[in-house]
Short mmCIF file of C-alpha atoms in Angstrom, two decimals:
data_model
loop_
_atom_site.label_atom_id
_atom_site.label_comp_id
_atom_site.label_asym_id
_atom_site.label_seq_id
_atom_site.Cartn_x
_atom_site.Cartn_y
_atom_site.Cartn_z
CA UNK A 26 0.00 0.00 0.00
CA UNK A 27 0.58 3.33 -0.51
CA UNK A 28 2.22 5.21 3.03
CA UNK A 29 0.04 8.19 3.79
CA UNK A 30 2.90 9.97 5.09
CA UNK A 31 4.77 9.46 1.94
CA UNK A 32 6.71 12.50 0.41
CA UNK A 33 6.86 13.41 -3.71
CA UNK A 34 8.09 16.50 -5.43
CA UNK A 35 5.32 16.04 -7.91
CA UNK A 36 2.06 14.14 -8.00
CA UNK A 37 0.16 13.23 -11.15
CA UNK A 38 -3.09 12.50 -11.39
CA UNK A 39 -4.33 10.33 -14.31
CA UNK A 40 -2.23 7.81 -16.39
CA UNK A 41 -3.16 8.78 -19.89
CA UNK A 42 -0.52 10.07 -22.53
CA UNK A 43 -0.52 13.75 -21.23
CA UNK A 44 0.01 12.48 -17.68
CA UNK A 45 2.39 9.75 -18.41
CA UNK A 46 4.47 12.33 -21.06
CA UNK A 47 4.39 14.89 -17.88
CA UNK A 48 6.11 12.84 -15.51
CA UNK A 49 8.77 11.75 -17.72
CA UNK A 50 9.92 15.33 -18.70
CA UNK A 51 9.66 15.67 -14.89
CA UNK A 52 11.47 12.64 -13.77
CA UNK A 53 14.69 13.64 -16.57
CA UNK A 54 14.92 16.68 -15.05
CA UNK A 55 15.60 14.66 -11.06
CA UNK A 56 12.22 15.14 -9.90
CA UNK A 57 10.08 12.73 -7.82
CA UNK A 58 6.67 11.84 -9.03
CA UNK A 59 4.04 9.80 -8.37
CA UNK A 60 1.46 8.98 -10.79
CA UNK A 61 -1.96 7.95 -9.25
CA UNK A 62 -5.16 6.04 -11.83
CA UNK A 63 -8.46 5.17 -11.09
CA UNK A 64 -8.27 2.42 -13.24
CA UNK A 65 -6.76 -1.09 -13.06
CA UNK A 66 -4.47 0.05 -16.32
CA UNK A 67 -2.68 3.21 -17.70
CA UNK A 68 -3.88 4.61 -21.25
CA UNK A 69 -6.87 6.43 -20.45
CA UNK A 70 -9.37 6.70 -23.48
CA UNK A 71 -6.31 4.90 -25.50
CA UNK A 72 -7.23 1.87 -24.43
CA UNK A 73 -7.07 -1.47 -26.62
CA UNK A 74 -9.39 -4.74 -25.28
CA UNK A 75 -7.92 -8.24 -26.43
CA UNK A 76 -10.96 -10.51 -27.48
CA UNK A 77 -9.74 -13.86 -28.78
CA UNK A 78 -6.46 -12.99 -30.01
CA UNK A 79 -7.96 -9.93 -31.11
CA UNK A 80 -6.59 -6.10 -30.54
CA UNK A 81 -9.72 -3.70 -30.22
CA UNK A 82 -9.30 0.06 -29.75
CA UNK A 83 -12.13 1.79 -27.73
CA UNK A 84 -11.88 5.10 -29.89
CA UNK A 85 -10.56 5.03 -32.76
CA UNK A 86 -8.51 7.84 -33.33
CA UNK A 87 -6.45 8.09 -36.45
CA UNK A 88 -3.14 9.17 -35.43
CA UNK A 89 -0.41 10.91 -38.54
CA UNK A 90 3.06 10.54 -39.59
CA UNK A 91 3.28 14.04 -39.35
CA UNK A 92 3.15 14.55 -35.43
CA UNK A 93 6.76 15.22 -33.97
CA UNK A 94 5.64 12.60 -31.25
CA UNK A 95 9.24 11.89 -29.79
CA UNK A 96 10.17 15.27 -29.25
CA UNK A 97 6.77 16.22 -27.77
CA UNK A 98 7.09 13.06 -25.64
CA UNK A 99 10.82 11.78 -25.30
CA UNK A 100 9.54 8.27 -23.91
CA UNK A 101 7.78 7.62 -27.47
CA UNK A 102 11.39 7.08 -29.24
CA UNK A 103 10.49 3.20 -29.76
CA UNK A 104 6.88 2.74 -30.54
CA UNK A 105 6.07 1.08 -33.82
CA UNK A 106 3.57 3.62 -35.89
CA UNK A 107 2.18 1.51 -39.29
CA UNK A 108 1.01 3.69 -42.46
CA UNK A 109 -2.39 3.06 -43.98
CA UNK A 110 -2.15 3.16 -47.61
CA UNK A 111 -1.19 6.57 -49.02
CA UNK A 112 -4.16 8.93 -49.15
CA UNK A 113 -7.75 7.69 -48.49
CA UNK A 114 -10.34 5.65 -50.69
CA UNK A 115 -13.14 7.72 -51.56
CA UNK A 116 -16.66 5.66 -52.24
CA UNK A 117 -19.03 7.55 -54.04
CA UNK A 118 -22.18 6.27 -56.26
CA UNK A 119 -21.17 2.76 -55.86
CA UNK A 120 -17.44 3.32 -56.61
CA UNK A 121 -14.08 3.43 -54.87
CA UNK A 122 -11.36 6.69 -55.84
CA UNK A 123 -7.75 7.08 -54.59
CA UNK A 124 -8.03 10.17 -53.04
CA UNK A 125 -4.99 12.26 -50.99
CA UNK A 126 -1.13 13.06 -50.16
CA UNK A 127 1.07 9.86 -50.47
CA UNK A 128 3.83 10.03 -47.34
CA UNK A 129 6.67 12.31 -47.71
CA UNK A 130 8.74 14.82 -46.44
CA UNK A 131 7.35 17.82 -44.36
CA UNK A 132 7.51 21.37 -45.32
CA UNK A 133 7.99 22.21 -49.28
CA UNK A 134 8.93 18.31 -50.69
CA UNK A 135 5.58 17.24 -49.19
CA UNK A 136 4.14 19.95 -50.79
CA UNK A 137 5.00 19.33 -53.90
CA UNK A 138 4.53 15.88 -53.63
CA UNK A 139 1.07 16.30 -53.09
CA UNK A 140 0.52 18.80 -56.28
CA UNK A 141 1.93 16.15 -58.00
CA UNK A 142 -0.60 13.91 -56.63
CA UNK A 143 -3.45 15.49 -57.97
CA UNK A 144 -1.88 16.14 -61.04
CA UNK A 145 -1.36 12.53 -61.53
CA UNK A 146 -4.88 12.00 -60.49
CA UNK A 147 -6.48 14.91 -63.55
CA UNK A 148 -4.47 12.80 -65.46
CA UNK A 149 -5.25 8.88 -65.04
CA UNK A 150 -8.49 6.97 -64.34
CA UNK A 151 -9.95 8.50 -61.51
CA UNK A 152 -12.24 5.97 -60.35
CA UNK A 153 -11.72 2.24 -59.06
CA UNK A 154 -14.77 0.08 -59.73
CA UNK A 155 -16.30 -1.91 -56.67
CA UNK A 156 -17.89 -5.07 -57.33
CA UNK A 157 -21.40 -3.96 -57.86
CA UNK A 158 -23.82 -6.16 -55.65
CA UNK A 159 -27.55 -5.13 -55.07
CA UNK A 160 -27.41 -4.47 -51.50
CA UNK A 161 -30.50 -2.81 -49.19
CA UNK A 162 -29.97 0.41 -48.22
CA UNK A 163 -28.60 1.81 -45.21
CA UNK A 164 -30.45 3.04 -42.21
CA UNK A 165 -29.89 6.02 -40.38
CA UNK A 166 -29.99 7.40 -37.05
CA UNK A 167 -33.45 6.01 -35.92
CA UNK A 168 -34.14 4.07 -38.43
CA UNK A 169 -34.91 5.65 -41.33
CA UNK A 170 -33.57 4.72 -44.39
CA UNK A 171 -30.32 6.62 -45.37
CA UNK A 172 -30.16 7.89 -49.08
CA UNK A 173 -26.52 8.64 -50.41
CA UNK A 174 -26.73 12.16 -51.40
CA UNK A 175 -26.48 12.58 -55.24
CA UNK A 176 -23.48 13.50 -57.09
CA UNK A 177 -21.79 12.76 -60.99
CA UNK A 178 -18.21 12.22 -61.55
CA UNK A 179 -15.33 11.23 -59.18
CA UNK A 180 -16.02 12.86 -55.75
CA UNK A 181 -13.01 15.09 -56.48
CA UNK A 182 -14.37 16.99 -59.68
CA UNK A 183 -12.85 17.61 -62.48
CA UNK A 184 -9.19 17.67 -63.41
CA UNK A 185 -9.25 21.73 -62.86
CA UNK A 186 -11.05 21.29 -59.19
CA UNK A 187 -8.22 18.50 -58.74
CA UNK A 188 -5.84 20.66 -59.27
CA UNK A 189 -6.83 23.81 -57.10
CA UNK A 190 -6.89 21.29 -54.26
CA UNK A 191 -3.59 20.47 -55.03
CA UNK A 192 -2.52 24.29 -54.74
CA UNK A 193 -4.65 24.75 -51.53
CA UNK A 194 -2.66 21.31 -49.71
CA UNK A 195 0.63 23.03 -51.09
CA UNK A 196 0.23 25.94 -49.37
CA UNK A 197 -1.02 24.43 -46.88
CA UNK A 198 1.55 21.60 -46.32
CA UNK A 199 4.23 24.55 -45.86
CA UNK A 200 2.04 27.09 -43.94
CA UNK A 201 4.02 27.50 -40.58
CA UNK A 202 1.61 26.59 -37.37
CA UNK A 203 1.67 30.42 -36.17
CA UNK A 204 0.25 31.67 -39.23
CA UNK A 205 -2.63 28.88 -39.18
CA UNK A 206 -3.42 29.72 -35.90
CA UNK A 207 -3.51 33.68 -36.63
CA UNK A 208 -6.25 33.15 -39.51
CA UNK A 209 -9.66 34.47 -38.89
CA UNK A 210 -11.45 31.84 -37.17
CA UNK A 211 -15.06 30.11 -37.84
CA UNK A 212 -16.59 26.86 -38.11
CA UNK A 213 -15.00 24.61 -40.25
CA UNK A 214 -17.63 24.17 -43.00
CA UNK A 215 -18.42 28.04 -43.07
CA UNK A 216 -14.30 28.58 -43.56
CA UNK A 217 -14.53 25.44 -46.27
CA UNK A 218 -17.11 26.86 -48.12
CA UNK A 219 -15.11 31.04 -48.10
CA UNK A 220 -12.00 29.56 -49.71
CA UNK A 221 -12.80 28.82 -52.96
CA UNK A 222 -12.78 25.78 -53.61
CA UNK A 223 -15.72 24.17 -55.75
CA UNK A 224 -18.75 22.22 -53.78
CA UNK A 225 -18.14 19.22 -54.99
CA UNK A 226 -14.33 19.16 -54.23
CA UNK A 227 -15.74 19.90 -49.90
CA UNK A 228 -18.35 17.69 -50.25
CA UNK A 229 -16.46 14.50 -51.68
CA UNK A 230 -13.50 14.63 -49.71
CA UNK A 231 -12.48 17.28 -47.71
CA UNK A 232 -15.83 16.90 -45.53
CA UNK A 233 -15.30 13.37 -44.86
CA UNK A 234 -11.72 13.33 -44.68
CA UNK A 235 -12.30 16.16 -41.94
CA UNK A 236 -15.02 14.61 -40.26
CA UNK A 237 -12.84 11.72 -40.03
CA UNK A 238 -9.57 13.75 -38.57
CA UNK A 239 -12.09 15.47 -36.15
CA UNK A 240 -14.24 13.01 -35.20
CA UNK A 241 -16.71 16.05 -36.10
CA UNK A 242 -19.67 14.84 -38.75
CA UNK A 243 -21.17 18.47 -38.83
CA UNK A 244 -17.80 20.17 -38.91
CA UNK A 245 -18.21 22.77 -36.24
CA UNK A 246 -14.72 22.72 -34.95
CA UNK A 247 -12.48 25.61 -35.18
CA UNK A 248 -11.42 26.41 -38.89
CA UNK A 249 -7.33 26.46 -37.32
CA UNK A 250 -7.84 23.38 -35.74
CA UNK A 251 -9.18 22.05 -39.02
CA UNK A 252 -6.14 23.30 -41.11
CA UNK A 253 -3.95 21.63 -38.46
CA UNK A 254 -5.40 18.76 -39.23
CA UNK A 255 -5.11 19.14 -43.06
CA UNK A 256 -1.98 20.86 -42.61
CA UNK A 257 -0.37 16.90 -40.43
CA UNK A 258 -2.33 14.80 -42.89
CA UNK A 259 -0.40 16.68 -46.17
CA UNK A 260 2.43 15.89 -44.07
CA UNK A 261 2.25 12.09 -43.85
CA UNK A 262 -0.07 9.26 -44.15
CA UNK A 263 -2.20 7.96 -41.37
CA UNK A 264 -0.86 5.37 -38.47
CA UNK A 265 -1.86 3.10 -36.29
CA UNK A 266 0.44 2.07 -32.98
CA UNK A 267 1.39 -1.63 -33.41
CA UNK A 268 -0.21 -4.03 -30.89
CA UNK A 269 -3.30 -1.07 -30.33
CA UNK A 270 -3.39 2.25 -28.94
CA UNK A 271 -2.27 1.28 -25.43
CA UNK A 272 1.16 0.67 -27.00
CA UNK A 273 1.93 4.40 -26.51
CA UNK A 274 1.01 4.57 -22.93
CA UNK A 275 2.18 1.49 -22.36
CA UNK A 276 5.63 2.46 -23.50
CA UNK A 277 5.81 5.97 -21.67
CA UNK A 278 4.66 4.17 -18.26
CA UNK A 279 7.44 1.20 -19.46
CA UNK A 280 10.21 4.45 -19.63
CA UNK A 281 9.58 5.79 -16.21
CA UNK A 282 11.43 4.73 -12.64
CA UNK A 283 10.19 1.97 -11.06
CA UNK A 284 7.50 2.49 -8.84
CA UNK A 285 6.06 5.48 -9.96
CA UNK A 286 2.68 4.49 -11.35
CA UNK A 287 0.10 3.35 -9.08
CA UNK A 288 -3.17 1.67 -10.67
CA UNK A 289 -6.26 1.43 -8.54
CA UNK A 290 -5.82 4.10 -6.61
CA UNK A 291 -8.49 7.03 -6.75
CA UNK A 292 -7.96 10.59 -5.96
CA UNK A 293 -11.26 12.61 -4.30
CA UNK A 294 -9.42 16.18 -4.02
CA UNK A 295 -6.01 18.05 -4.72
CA UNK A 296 -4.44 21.17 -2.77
CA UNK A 297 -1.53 22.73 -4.04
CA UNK A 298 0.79 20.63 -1.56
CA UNK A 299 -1.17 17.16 -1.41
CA UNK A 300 -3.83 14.63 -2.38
CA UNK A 301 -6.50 12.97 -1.35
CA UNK A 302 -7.38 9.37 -1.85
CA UNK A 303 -10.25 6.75 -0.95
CA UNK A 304 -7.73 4.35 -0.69
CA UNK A 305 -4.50 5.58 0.89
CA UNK A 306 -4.93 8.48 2.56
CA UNK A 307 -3.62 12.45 2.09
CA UNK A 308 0.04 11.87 -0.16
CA UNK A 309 1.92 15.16 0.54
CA UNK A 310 3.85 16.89 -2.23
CA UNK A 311 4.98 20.18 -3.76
CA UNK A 312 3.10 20.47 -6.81
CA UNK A 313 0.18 18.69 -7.92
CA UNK A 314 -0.61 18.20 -11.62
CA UNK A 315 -4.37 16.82 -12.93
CA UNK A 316 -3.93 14.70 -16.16
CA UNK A 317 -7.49 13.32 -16.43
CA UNK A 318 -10.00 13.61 -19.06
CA UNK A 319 -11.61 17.41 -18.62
CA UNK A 320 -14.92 16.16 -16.81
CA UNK A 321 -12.93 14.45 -13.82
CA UNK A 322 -10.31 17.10 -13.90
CA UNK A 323 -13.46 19.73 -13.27
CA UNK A 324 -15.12 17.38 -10.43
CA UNK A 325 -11.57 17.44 -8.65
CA UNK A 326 -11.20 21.67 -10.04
CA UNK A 327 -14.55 23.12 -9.40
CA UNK A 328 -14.66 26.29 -12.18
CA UNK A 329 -12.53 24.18 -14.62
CA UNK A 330 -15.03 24.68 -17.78
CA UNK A 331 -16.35 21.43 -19.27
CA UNK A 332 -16.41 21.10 -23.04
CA UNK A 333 -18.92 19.95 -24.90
CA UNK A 334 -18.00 16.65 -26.53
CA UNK A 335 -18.55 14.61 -29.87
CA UNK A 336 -19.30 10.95 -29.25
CA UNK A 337 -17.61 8.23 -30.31
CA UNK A 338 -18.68 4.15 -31.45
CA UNK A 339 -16.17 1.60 -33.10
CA UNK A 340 -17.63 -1.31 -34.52
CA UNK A 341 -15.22 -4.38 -34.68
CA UNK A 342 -16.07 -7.35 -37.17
CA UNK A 343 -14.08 -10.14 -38.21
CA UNK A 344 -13.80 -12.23 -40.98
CA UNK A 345 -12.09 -14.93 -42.95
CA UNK A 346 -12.33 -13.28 -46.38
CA UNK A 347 -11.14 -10.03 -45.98
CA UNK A 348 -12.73 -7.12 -48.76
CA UNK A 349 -9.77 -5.85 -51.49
CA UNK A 350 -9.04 -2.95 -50.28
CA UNK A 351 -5.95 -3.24 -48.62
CA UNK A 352 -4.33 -1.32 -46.10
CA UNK A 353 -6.46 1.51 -47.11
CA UNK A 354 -8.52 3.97 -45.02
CA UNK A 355 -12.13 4.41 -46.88
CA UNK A 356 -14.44 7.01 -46.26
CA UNK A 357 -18.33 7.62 -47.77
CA UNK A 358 -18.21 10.68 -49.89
CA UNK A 359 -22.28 10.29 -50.35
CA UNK A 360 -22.21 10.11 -46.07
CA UNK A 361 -24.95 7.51 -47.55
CA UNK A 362 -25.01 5.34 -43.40
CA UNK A 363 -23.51 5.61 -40.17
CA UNK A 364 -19.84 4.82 -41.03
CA UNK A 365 -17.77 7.89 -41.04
CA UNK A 366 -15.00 5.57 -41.64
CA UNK A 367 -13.44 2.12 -41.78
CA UNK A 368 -10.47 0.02 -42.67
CA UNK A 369 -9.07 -3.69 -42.35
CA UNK A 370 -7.02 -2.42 -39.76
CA UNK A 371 -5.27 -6.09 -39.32
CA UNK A 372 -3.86 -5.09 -43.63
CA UNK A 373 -2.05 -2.16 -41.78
CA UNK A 374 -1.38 -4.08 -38.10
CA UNK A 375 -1.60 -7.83 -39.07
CA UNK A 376 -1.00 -8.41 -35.10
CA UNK A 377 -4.16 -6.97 -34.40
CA UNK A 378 -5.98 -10.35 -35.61
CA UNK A 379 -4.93 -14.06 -35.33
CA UNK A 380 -3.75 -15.94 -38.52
CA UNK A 381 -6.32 -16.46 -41.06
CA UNK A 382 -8.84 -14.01 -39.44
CA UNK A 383 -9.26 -10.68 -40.79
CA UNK A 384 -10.34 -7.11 -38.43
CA UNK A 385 -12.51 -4.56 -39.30
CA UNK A 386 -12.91 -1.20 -37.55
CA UNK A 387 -15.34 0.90 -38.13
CA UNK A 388 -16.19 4.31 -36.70
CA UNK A 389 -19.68 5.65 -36.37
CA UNK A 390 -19.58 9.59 -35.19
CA UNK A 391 -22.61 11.38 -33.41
CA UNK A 392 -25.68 9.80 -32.55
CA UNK A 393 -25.85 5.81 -32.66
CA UNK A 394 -28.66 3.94 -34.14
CA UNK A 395 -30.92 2.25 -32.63
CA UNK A 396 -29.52 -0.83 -34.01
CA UNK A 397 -26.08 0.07 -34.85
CA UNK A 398 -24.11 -3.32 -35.98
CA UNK A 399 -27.39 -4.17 -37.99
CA UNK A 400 -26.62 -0.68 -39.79
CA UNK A 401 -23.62 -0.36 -40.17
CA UNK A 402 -23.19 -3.83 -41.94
CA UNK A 403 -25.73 -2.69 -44.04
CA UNK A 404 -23.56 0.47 -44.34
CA UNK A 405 -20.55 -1.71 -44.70
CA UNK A 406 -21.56 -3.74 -47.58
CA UNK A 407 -22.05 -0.90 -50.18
CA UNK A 408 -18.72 0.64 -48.79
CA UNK A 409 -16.68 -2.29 -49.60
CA UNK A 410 -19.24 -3.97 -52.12
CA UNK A 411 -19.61 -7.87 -50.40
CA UNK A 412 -21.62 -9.37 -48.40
CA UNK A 413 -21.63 -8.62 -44.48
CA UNK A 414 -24.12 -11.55 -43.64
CA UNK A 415 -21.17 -13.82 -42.16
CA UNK A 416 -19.22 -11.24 -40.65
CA UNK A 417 -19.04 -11.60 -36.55
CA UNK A 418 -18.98 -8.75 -34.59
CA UNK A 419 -16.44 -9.01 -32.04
CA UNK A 420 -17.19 -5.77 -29.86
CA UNK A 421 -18.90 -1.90 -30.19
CA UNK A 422 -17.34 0.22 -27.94
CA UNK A 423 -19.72 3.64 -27.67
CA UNK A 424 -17.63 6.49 -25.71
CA UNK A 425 -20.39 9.48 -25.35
CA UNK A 426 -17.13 11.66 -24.25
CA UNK A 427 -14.81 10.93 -26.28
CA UNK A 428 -13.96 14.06 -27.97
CA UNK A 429 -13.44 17.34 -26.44
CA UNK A 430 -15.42 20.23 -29.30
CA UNK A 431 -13.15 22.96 -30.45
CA UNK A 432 -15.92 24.96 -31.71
CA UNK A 433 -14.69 28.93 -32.00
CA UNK A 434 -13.56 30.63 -30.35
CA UNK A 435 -11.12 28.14 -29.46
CA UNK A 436 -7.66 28.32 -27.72
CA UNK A 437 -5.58 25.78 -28.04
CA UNK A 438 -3.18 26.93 -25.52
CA UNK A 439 -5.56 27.31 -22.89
CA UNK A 440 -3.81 27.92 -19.54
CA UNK A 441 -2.01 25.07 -17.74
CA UNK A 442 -0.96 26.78 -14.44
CA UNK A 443 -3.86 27.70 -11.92
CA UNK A 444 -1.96 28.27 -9.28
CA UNK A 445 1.49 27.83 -8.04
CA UNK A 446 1.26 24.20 -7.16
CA UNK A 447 -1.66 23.59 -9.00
CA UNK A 448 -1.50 22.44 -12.61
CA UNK A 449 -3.69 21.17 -15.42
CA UNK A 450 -2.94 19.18 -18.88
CA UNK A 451 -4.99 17.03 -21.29
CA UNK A 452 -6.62 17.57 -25.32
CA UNK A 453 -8.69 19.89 -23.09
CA UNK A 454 -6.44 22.30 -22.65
CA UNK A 455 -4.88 22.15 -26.34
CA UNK A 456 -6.66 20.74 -29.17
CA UNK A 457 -8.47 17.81 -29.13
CA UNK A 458 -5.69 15.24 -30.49
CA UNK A 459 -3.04 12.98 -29.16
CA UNK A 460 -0.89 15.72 -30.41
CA UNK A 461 -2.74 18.50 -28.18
CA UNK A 462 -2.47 16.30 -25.25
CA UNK A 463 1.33 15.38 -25.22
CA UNK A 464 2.05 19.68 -26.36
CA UNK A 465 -0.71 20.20 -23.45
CA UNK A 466 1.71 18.04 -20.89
CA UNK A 467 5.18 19.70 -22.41
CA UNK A 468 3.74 23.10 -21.65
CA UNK A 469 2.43 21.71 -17.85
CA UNK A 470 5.27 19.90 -16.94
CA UNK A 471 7.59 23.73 -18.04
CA UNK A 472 5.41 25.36 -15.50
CA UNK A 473 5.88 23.41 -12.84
CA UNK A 474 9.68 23.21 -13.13
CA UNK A 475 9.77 26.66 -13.57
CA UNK A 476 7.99 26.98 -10.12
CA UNK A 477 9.87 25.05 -8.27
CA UNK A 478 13.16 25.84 -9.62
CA UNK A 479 13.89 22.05 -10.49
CA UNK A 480 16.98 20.94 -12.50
CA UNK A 481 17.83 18.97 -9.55
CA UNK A 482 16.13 16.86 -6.74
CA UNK A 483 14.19 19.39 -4.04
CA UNK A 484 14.21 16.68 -1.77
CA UNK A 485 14.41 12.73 -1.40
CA UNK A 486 11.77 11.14 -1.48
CA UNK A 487 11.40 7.74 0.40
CA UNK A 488 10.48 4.84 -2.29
CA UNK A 489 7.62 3.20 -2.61
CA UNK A 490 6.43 -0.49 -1.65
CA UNK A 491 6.65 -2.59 -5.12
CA UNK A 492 4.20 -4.47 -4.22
CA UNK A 493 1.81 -1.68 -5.51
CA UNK A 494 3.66 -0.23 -8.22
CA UNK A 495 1.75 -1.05 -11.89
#
């Protein structure tokens, strides 16, 4: 057990990515810290169940190439991140279109590299067929019957529309962050719809390919978080961890001292000096930093504002003939079901599923059907053209929290330090990304060195009992 009496420079509460990330910049530096988690495991909302051999992320939040994860989080030099296929797959009006930036270089090569792209694309057959099957429609929320919206031609337009996306991603791809962030700000579909760039060009790809980045269907997330987005997916392809999302907390709780995270142990109020918990008593410290998800982090900070939040299902399905779409991620340009997106995530992460067995994830965003597997295998079978019937469904994980909104105004450097002692990180406080939660626990874990002049140990801390270190 934990000694009530016990002494730590720093105390972290919550054993998610920004937490975890916190206390090793912390730890480097020679300071103490203890790292207290309600639950029996670190990750947070990153968690991954295992179901007969099976990996299963709870949310599935597409991660990118892109995001300068090791610097923002020194303990993530060894994780294995797998591309999807480059760009997305597009299906629209029964067909399937190679859509996107292939993988590249940051800053001008990338940019050019995805001109190129859509050159190539004005240039070649735009359009993959899908086996065409006759296949009952999909239902919607409540119900209803879902009709695919109506459109002609390849969901990126013509070979002129191609190609003033392809100017837009270039300047984008080499747009520095401060400049994104000083643009005027509105909702993302009202800044879409300003620049330019020809309806059917937002509606067949850059509104689902957002919607999937955002895990925002209506697209009413700050326009600069929105280019960030675009700006990280011109910069490289997709990823998934390797083994499931709890491979990156895994690995930053795997990088810390022995002994510092504690599992099972729940905090029920914080002081600038100390903790409370049901199980162990007050732990005394200098500096207290909360590292939950924002609606604990408010319960245990009364004023801390709540976002709102858009909810979350992932529908897992396995199945011994996988469809031919490789390791690609494919989105509905018609938004004709409840599948914003999906993928045979075991093509990209082949330990995800045992031998022989294929996995497919698929993400429904906003409200959930009544019936939700029914529809989206329904949904599922136009999308990748074959028959669902035989498919098992191996979990649905609904999270009705599981992303913080960004609607504007929205800062994405909200304030970390409350109070000398007192500090706050998370996608809350940043934007709502893995990327916003490890630059949320960089700028945290400055503060409180700053405060307490660390650099060196303030004081030695007595170690903790093994028995209930996680």
């Amino acid at each position: 057990m934990l000694e009530p009496a016990y002494q730590a420079d720093v105390v972290v509460v919550g054993a998610g990515v920004a937490g975890l990330s916190a206390a090793h910049r912390l730890t480097s530096q020679g300071v103490t810290v203890t790292v207290l988690e309600a639950a029996h495991g670190v990750g947070g909302r990153m968690a991954t169940e295992k179901v007969d051999g099976f990996r299963l992320d709870r949310i599935g939040r597409l991660l990118s190439a892109a995001y300068p994860g090791p610097r923002l989080a020194p303990g993530l030099d060894g994780p294995v991140l797998l591309p999807f296929a480059p760009g997305v797959l597009l299906h629209s009006e029964g067909r399937r279109h190679r859509a996107g930036v292939p993988a590249g270089a940051r800053g001008a090569r990338s940019a050019r590299g995805a001109l190129h792209a859509v050159r190539a694309l004005a240039s070649a057959p735009r359009s993959v067929p899908a086996p065409r099957r006759t296949v009952p429609a999909p239902l919607a929320p409540g119900g209803a019957v879902a009709v695919a919206r109506p459109r002609t031609g390849a969901p990126l337009g013509t070979a002129v529309d191609q190609a003033r996306l392809g100017a837009a991603l270039t300047r984008l791809a080499h747009t520095p962050v401060e400049r994104l962030l000083a643009r005027p700000e509105l909702p993302a579909a009202e800044a879409l719809a300003a620049r330019g760039l020809p309806p059917r060009t937002i509606d067949g790809f850059l509104r689902p390919l957002l919607a999937a980045l955002l895990c925002d269907p209506d697209l009413t997330t700050s326009s600069r978080c929105a280019d960030l987005a675009l700006r990280a997916f011109a910069g490289g392809r997709p990823v998934l961890p390797a083994g499931g999302a709890e491979a990156v907390p895994e690995m930053l709780a795997r990088s810390l001292p022995p002994g510092t995270v504690h599992t099972g142990v729940r905090v029920t109020s914080v002081a600038t000096n100390s903790v409370a918990t049901a199980e162990h008593g007050v732990i005394r410290c200098r500096a207290v930093l909360v590292a939950t998800d924002a609606r604990a982090a408010a319960e245990l900070l009364p004023g801390l504002r709540v976002p709102d939040f858009h909810p979350v299902t992932v529908v897992h399905h396995t199945t011994d003939d996988p469809p031919a779409t490789g390791a690609s991620l494919l989105l509905d340009a018609d938004r004709g079901g409840p599948v914003a997106h999906t993928a045979v995530v075991s093509q990209v992460d082949p330990s995800r599923a045992p031998a022989g067995r294929a996995l497919v994830s698929s993400t429904v965003l906003g409200p959930v059907p009544s019936d939700v597997d029914a529809a989206v295998r329904i949904h599922l079978s136009r999308l990748y053209g074959t028959s669902t019937a035989r498919w098992e469904t191996l979990a649905v994980h609904h999270a009705a929290e599981a992303v913080p909104a960004m609607r504007p105004p929205h800062d994405p450097h909200r304030p970390v330090r409350l109070l000398a002692g007192l500090y706050v990180c998370g996608d809350h406080r940043d934007t709502s990304t893995v990327q916003g939660a490890l630059h949320s626990a960089e700028r945290a874990s400055a503060a409180i060195l700053a405060d307490l002049g660390a650099g060196r140990p303030m004081h030695t801390a007595e170690p903790l009992p093994a028995a209930s270190a996680a």
